[in-house]
Coordinates of C-alpha atoms in Angstrom, one line a residue:
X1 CA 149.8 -52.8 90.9
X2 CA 149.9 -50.2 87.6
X3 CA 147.2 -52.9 86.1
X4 CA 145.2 -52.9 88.6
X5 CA 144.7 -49.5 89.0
X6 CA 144.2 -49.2 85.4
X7 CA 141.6 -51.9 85.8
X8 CA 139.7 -49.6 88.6
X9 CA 140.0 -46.9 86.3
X10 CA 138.6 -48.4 83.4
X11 CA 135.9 -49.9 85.8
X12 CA 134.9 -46.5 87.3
X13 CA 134.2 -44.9 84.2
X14 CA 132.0 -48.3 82.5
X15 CA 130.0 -48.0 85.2
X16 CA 129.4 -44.1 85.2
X17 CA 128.9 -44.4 80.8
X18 CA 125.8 -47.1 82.1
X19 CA 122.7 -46.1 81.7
X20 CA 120.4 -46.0 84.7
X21 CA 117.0 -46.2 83.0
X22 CA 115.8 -49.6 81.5
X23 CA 115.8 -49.7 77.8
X24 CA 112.4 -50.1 77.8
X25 CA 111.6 -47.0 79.5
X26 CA 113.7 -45.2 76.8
X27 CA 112.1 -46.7 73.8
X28 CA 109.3 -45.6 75.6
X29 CA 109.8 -41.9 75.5
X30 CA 110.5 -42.0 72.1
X31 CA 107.7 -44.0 70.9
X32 CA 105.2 -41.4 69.0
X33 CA 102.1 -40.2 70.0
X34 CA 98.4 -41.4 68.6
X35 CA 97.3 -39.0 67.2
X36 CA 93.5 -40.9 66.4
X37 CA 91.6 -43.3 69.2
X38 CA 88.6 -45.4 68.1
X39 CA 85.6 -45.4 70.7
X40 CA 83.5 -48.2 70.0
X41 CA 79.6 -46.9 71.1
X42 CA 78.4 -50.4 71.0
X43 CA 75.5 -52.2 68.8
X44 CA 72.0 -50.8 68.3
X45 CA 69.3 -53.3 67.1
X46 CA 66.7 -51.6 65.7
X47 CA 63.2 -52.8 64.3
X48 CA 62.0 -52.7 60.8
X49 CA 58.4 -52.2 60.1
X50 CA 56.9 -55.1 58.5
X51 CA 53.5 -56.0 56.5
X52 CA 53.2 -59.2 57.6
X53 CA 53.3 -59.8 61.4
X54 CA 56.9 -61.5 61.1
X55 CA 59.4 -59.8 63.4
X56 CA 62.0 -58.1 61.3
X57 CA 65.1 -56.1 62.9
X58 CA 69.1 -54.8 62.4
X59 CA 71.9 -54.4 64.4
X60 CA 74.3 -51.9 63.9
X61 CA 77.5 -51.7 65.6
X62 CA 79.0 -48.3 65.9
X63 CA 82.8 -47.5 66.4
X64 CA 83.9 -43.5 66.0
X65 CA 87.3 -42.5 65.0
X66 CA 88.5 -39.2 67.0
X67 CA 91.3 -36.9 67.6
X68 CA 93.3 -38.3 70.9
X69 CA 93.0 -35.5 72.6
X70 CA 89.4 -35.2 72.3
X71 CA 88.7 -38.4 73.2
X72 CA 87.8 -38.3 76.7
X73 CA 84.7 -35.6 75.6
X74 CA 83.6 -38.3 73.6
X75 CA 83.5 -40.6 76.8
X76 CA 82.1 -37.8 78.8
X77 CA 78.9 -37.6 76.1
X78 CA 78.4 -41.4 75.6
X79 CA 74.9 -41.3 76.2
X80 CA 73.5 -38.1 74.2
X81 CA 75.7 -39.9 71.4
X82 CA 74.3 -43.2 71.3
X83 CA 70.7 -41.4 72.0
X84 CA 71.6 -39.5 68.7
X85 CA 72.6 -43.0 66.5
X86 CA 69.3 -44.7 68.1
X87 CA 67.3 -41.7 67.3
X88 CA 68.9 -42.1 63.4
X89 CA 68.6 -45.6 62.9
X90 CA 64.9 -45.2 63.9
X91 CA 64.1 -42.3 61.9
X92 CA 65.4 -44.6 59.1
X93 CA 63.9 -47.7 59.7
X94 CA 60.5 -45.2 59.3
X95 CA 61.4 -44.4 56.1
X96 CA 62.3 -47.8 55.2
X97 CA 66.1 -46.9 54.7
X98 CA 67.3 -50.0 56.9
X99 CA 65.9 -52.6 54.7
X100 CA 68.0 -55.8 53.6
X101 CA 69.0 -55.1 49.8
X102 CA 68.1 -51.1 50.6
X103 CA 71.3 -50.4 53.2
X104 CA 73.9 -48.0 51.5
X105 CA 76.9 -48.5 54.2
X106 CA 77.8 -45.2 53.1
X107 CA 75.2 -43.3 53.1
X108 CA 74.5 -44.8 56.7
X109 CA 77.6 -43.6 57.8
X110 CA 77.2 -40.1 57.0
X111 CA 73.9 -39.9 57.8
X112 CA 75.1 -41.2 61.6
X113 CA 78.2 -38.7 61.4
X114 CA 75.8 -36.0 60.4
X115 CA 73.9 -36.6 63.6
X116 CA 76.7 -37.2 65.7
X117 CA 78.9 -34.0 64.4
X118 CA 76.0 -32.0 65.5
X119 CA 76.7 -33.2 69.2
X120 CA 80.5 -32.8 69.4
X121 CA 82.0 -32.3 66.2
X122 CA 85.4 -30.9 67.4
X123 CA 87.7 -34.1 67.4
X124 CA 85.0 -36.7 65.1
X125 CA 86.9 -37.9 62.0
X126 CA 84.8 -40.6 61.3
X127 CA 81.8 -43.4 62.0
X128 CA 83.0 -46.9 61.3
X129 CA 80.3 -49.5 60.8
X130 CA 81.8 -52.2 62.5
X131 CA 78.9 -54.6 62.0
X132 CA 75.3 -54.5 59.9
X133 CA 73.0 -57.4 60.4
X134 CA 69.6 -58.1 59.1
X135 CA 66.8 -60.7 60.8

């Protein structure tokens, strides 16, 4: 009788010392915040001016690295933005600035965060070129 009572007793306080949250959940709560999102603003194909009458264009693909807490104004101006890179990439293909051999990734890139910091700048760290094809 003594061991089973000590058995009930040691049974009782295992199952009060258990845990009622998954372990999941708990790894969960500790995992640590983002502190930068990416928000991909898609691809922009653009056309080149040519001499000839051969049909000449690029496609740019445009991903911006933000604050995460800032994010959802960058969703919330998705179209003034990617009306700003189209504007840019046109204004450059004008000047001939988006020609094959001619296209300095950098300088691209902060032309486009230039143009894009002037929209919403609070929150932008950066403009990723994800992609740069020429026809």
């Amino acid at each position: 009788m003594l061991l089973g009572l000590l058995a009930a007793a040691t049974l009782g306080t295992s199952l009060v010392a258990t845990p009622l949250a998954p372990a999941a959940y708990a790894a969960e709560s500790t995992a640590p915040k983002k502190e930068t999102e990416f928000f991909p603003l898609g691809d922009f194909t653009v056309n080149l001016p040519s001499a000839n009458r051969r049909m000449a264009y690029v496609v740019v693909s445009v991903t911006l690295e933000t604050e995460a807490p800032r994010l959802q104004a960058f969703r919330d101006l998705s179209p003034r933005l990617k009306q700003a890179v189209l504007r840019r990439l046109m204004a450059m293909s004008e000047r001939q600035e988006l020609r094959p051999g001619r296209v300095d990734p950098a300088m691209l890139r902060d032309s486009l965060f230039d143009s894009l910091s002037q929209i919403q700048e609070d929150g932008l760290k950066d403009v990723v070129i994800t992609r740069l094809i020429h026809s």
